[in-house]
Coordinates of C-alpha atoms in Angstrom, one line a residue:
Chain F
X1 CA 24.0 27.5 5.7
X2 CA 26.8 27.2 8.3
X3 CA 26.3 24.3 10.9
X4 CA 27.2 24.1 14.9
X5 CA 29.9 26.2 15.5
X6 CA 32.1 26.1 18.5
X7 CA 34.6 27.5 19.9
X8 CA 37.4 27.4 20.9
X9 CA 38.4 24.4 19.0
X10 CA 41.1 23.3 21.7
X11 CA 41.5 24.4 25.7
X12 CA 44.0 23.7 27.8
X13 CA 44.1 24.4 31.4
X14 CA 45.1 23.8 34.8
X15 CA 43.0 22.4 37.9
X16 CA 41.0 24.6 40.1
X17 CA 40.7 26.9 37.0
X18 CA 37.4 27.6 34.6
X19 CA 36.4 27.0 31.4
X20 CA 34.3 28.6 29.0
X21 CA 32.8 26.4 25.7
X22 CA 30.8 28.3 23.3
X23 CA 28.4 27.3 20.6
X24 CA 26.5 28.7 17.8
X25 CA 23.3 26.7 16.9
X26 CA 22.3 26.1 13.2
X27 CA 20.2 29.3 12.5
X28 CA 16.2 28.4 13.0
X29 CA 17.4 26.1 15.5
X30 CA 15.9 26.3 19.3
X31 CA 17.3 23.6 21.2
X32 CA 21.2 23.5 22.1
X33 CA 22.1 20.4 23.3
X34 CA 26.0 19.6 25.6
X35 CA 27.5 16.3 25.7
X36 CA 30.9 15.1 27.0
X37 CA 33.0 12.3 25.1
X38 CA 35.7 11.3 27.6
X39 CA 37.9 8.2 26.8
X40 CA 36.2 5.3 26.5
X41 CA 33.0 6.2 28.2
X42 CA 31.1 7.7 24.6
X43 CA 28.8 10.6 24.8
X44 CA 27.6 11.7 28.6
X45 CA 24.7 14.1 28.2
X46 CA 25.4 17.3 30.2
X47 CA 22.5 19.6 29.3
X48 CA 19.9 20.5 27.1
X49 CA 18.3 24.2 26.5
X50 CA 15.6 25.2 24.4
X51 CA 14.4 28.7 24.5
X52 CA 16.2 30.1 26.9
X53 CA 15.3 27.3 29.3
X54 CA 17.5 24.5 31.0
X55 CA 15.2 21.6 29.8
X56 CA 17.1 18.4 31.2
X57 CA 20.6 18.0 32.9
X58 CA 22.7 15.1 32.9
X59 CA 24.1 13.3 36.0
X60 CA 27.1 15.9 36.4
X61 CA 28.5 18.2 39.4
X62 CA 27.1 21.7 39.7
X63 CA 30.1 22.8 38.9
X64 CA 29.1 22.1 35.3
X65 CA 26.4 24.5 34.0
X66 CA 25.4 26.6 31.4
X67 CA 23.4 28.6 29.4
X68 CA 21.3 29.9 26.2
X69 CA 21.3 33.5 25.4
X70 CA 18.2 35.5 23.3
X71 CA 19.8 34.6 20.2
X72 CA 20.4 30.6 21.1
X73 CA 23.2 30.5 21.2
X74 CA 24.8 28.7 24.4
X75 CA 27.6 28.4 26.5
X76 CA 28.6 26.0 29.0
X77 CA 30.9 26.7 32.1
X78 CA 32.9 24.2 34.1
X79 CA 34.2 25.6 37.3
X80 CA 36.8 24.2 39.4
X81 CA 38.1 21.7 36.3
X82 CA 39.2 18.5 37.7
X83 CA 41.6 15.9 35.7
X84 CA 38.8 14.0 34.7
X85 CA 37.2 16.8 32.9
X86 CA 39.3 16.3 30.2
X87 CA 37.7 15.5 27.5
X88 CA 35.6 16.1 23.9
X89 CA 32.6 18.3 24.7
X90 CA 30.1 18.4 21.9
X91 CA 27.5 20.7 21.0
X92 CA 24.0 20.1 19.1
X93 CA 21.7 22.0 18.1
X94 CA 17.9 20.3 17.0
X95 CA 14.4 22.3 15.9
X96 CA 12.2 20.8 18.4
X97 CA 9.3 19.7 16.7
X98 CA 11.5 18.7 13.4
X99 CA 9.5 14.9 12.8
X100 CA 13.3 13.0 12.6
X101 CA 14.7 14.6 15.9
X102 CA 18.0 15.1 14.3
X103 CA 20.9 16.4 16.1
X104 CA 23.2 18.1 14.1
X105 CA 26.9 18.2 15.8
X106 CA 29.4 20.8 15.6
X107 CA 32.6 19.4 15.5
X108 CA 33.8 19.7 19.7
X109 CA 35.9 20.9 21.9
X110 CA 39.0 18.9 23.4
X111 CA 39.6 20.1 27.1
X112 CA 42.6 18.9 28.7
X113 CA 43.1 19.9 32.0
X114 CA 46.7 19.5 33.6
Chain E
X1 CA 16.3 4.1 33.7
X2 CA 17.8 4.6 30.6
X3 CA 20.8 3.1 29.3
X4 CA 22.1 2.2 25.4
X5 CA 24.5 -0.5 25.2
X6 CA 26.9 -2.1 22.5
X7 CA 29.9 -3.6 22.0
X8 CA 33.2 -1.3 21.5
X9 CA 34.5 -2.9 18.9
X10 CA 34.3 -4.4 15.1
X11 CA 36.6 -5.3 13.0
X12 CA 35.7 -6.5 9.3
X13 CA 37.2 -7.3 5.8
X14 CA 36.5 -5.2 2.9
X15 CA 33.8 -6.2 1.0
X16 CA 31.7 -8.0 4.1
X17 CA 29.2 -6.9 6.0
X18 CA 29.6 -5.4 9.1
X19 CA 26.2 -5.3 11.7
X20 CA 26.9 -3.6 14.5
X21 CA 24.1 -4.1 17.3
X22 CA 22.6 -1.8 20.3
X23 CA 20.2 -2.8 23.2
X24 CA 18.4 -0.1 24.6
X25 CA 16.2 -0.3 28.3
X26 CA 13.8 2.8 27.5
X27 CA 10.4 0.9 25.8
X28 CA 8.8 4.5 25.3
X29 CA 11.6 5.4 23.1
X30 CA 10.1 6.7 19.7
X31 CA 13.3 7.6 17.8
X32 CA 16.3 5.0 16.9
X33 CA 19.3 6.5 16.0
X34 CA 22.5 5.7 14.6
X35 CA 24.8 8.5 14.0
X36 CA 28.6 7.9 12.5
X37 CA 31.8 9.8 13.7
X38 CA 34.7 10.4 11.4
X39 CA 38.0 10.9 13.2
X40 CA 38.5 13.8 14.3
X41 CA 34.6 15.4 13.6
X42 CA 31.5 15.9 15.3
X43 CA 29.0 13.2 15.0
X44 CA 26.4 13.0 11.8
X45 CA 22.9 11.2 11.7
X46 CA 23.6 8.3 9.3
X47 CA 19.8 6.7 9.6
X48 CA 16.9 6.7 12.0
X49 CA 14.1 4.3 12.6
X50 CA 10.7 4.7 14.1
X51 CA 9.8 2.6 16.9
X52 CA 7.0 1.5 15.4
X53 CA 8.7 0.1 12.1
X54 CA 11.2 -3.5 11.9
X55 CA 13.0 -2.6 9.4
X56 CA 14.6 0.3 6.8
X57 CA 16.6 -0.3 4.4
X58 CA 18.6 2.9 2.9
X59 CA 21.2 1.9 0.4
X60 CA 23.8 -0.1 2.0
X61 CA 22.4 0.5 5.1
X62 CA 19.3 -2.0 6.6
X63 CA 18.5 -1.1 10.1
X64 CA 16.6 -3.9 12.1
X65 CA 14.3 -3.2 14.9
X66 CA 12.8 -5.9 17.7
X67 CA 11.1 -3.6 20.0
X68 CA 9.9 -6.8 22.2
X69 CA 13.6 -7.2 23.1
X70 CA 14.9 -3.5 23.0
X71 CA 17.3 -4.8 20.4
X72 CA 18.6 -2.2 17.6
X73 CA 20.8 -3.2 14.6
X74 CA 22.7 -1.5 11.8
X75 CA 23.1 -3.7 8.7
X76 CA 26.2 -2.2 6.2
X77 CA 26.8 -4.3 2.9
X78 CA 29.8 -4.0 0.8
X79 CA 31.7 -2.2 3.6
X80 CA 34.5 0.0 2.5
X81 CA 37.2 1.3 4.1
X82 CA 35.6 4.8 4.1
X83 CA 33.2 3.3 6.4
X84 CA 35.8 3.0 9.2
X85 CA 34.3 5.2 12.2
X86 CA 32.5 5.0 15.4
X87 CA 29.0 4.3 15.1
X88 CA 26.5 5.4 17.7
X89 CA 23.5 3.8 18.7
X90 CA 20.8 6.5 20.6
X91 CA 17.7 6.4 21.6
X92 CA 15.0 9.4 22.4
X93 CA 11.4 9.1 24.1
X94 CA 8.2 11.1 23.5
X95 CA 7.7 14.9 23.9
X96 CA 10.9 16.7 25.5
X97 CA 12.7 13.6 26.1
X98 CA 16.5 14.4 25.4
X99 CA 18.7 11.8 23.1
X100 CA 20.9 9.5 25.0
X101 CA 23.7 7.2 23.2
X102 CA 25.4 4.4 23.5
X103 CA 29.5 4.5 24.1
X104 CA 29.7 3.8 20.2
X105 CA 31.3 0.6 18.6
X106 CA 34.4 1.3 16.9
X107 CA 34.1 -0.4 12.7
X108 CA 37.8 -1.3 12.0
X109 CA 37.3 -2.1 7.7
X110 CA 40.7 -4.0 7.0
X111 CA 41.4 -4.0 3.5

């Protein structure tokens, strides 16, 4: 069974400009799940969707946002990319409703912005 | 509010044990994590705890849990150098309540 996928794998861009981050939940899986892992700072939690729906959002910009598509999976968009958003952004994916609450990870996304 | 704190840093010998501790400010939390990061990789679930439980024991790992104090440890014996990672402390509340982690404390095993 394949796990969280993302991709790409690495991004580099330059301020002012967009990103894209995609992800692929673990298949039976409902609930996509966006952190960010700067420097020193661990795992900030961006946003959470679970069928279809933006469940919970971090303390971030609205310039970060996102979304889940039919099938689950998700993408999450940062507009107007700032130094700061450099970073690892993760991706989990959980069943809600599974008794352990498990998230299962997908490997991230380094984002460096120049 | 919630917030998950620990320290940033442990360094060991091979062969010791390493406890790595977490304080967490949610009491209605019903999940206690700790998930491992490998260099490199995505984070994995290592063990969890229910909040209404002190103590699990899985193998090398015992996971302690005073819930009167908000104070979460993770017990590893006979730590190897395999076991150098970051280890993450999280914490998740009833119903729809989303996970939140700690900044993780780095285990340094020096041989």
């Amino acid at each position: 069974e394949a796990g969280v996928t993302q991709s790409p794998t690495h991004l580099i861009k330059t301020r002012g400009q967009q990103a894209t981050l995609r992800c692929s939940p673990i298949s039976g899986h409902t609930s996509v799940y966006w952190y960010q892992q700067a420097l020193g700072l661990g795992l900030q939690f961006l946003l959470w969707y679970d069928e279809g729906e933006e469940r919970n959002r971090g303390n971030f910009p609205p310039r970060f946002s996102g979304r889940q598509f039919p099938n689950y999976s998700s993408e999450l968009n940062v507009n107007a990319l700032e130094l700061e958003d450099s970073a690892l952004y993760l991706c989990a994916s959980s069943l809600e409703g599974l008794s352990t609450g498990e998230l299962f990870f997908g490997e991230g996304y380094r984002l460096t912005v120049l | 509010g919630e917030d998950v704190e620990q320290s940033l840093f442990l360094s060991v010998r091979e062969g010791d044990s390493s406890v790595i501790n977490c304080t967490y400010t949610d009491s209605s939390s019903t999940y206690l994590y700790w998930y491992k990061q490998e260099p490199g990789a995505g984070l994995q679930l290592l063990t969890y705890i229910f909040s209404n439980m002190d103590m699990k024991q899985d193998q090398r790992l015992t996971v302690l849990l005073n819930k009167k104090d908000k104070h979460l440890s993770l017990r590893i014996a006979d730590t190897q150098t395999g076991d150098s990672a970051i280890y993450f402390c999280a914490e998740k509340g009833p119903g729809g309540f989303k996970t939140i982690f700690g900044a993780g404390t780095r285990l340094f095993v020096k041989a």
